[in-house]
Amino acid sequence: MAGTATQGAELYRKTGTAPLAGPLVASPIVIGGRTLPTRFFLAPLAGYTHLAFRLVLRGIGGLGLATTDLVLASMLWSERRKSLDLVETCPDDRPLSVQIFSGETGHLVKAAIWLQEHGYESIDINMGCPMAKVNSSGGGARLMCNVEGAVSMVSRVIDAVKLPVTVKMRLGWDASMITAPELAVALEDIGVAAVTVHGRTRSQGFHGTVDREGIRQTVAAVRSMPIIANGDVRTTDDAFSMMRETGCAAVAIGRGAMLDPWIFRRIQGRANGETDVYEPTADEQIAFLSDHFSLMARQYDDFACLMFRKFAAWYGSRLGIPEDLEDRLRRFESFAEFDEIVRQIRLRHGERMCSVPTALVKTPNGPVEHW
Ligand SMILES: Cc1cc2nc3c(=O)[nH]c(=O)nc-3n(C[C@H](O)[C@H](O)[C@H](O)COP(=O)(O)O)c2cc1C
């Protein structure tokens, strides 16, 4: 193994500062027998982390692992169109993990076998989803309330397939039920390859600050299973301080990658000792926008126009898109209209200051109905 969570904690305890080119931070990591080129991963964002987004991010560089949107296990093995779209992939879309969820062990097992038979390389089980309809059927974050039940479920999946199985969880259900350390230890014992911890409880939804101490305690509890820390990482500094403060083996970034698609490139550059912060040119920013849309259109045809609109708010100021054109991107209806908007962005790119927005755009409403 190229490095473990415990080694990570050790390194940061010794140095005490954010390593700029620490050997561990810059080194690849092995999870479930796969060597991942970097320790900075894309966290799943339902509705966003489709093939097109994963591919444009990979094109920029620095991304160690991407995970699909969560897919309902029973919809996957029964091969529903929407679920097949979510797991659509291609050779350039590696390394990839597919995230499945269910409250039914049998459904998870069938989905895992389906993934293995269809050539996927890794399975992630969701134990963090806060949505009421997922939790009421026993899936998502609800699994964290019953450690024994959750472990037996995952163990059945591990027994059914040869693929590495990972789990993504929160700290627990609420402040009175922090089960992440206990659950992570039990999952390590049954052979889970890695655990991602979003440093909030289910009842926090997406509010409040991420509890890095809670993640650190999970890292400290396990023997050597990599813990991937997650939550509110928006900048290179955030990524390094997350590693330093928690001792995690890797960091997963969700919304930060939407706000700044170059984040992985920057982090990896700094991990490798680059002193200049990587800043994309205007051409690169515009190419990113066009490429993302073209890839989406390749998969979804005309429907891509509708699907792409929600990216406009995230991309606007980062890609230097003038506000009126950002507004048009939220409403465009055809390929020709998209091309015209891009033509105008090219002419007027310098007008709006390019910035990485610090405010969160379009966060889900809370723990109950939406992500
Ligand atoms: C719109 C949206 C969709 C999400 N979808 C998923 C999902 O499908 N599976 C999952 O495990 N977590 C999902 N999450 C949670 C994120 O993966 C991540 O844990 C959370 O956003 C905190 O990390 P971040 O601050 O880097 O975004 C979602 C979050 C958001 C905002």
mmCIF file of C-alpha atoms in Angstrom, residues 26 29-30 65 70 75 81 88 92 95 106-107 143 145 152 214 229 251 263 280 302 305 325 371:
data_model
loop_
_atom_site.group_PDB
_atom_site.id
_atom_site.type_symbol
_atom_site.label_atom_id
_atom_site.label_comp_id
_atom_site.label_asym_id
_atom_site.label_seq_id
_atom_site.Cartn_x
_atom_site.Cartn_y
_atom_site.Cartn_z
ATOM 1 C CA ALA A 26 1.998 13.843 -3.591
ATOM 2 C CA ILE A 29 -2.755 5.773 -3.031
ATOM 3 C CA VAL A 30 -3.820 2.159 -3.351
ATOM 4 C CA LEU A 65 -10.963 8.979 -8.369
ATOM 5 C CA LEU A 70 -25.996 7.530 -6.209
ATOM 6 C CA MET A 75 -33.237 0.250 -10.539
ATOM 7 C CA ARG A 81 -32.928 3.693 -18.447
ATOM 8 C CA GLU A 88 -22.661 5.237 -18.353
ATOM 9 C CA ASP A 92 -11.202 7.532 -20.347
ATOM 10 C CA PRO A 95 -10.618 5.271 -12.104
ATOM 11 C CA GLY A 106 -30.669 -8.406 -1.416
ATOM 12 C CA HIS A 107 -31.005 -5.430 -3.741
ATOM 13 C CA LEU A 143 -27.920 2.659 8.118
ATOM 14 C CA CYS A 145 -28.242 4.050 13.311
ATOM 15 C CA SER A 152 -23.962 -7.356 7.973
ATOM 16 C CA GLY A 214 -15.105 13.923 14.212
ATOM 17 C CA ALA A 229 -12.273 13.167 4.437
ATOM 18 C CA VAL A 251 -9.863 14.123 0.396
ATOM 19 C CA ILE A 263 -9.208 22.721 -7.933
ATOM 20 C CA PRO A 280 -6.572 28.762 -16.531
ATOM 21 C CA ASP A 302 -31.214 17.672 -27.135
ATOM 22 C CA CYS A 305 -29.799 21.767 -23.157
ATOM 23 C CA LEU A 325 -24.953 35.567 -20.643
ATOM 24 C CA TRP A 371 -29.582 16.767 -1.372
#
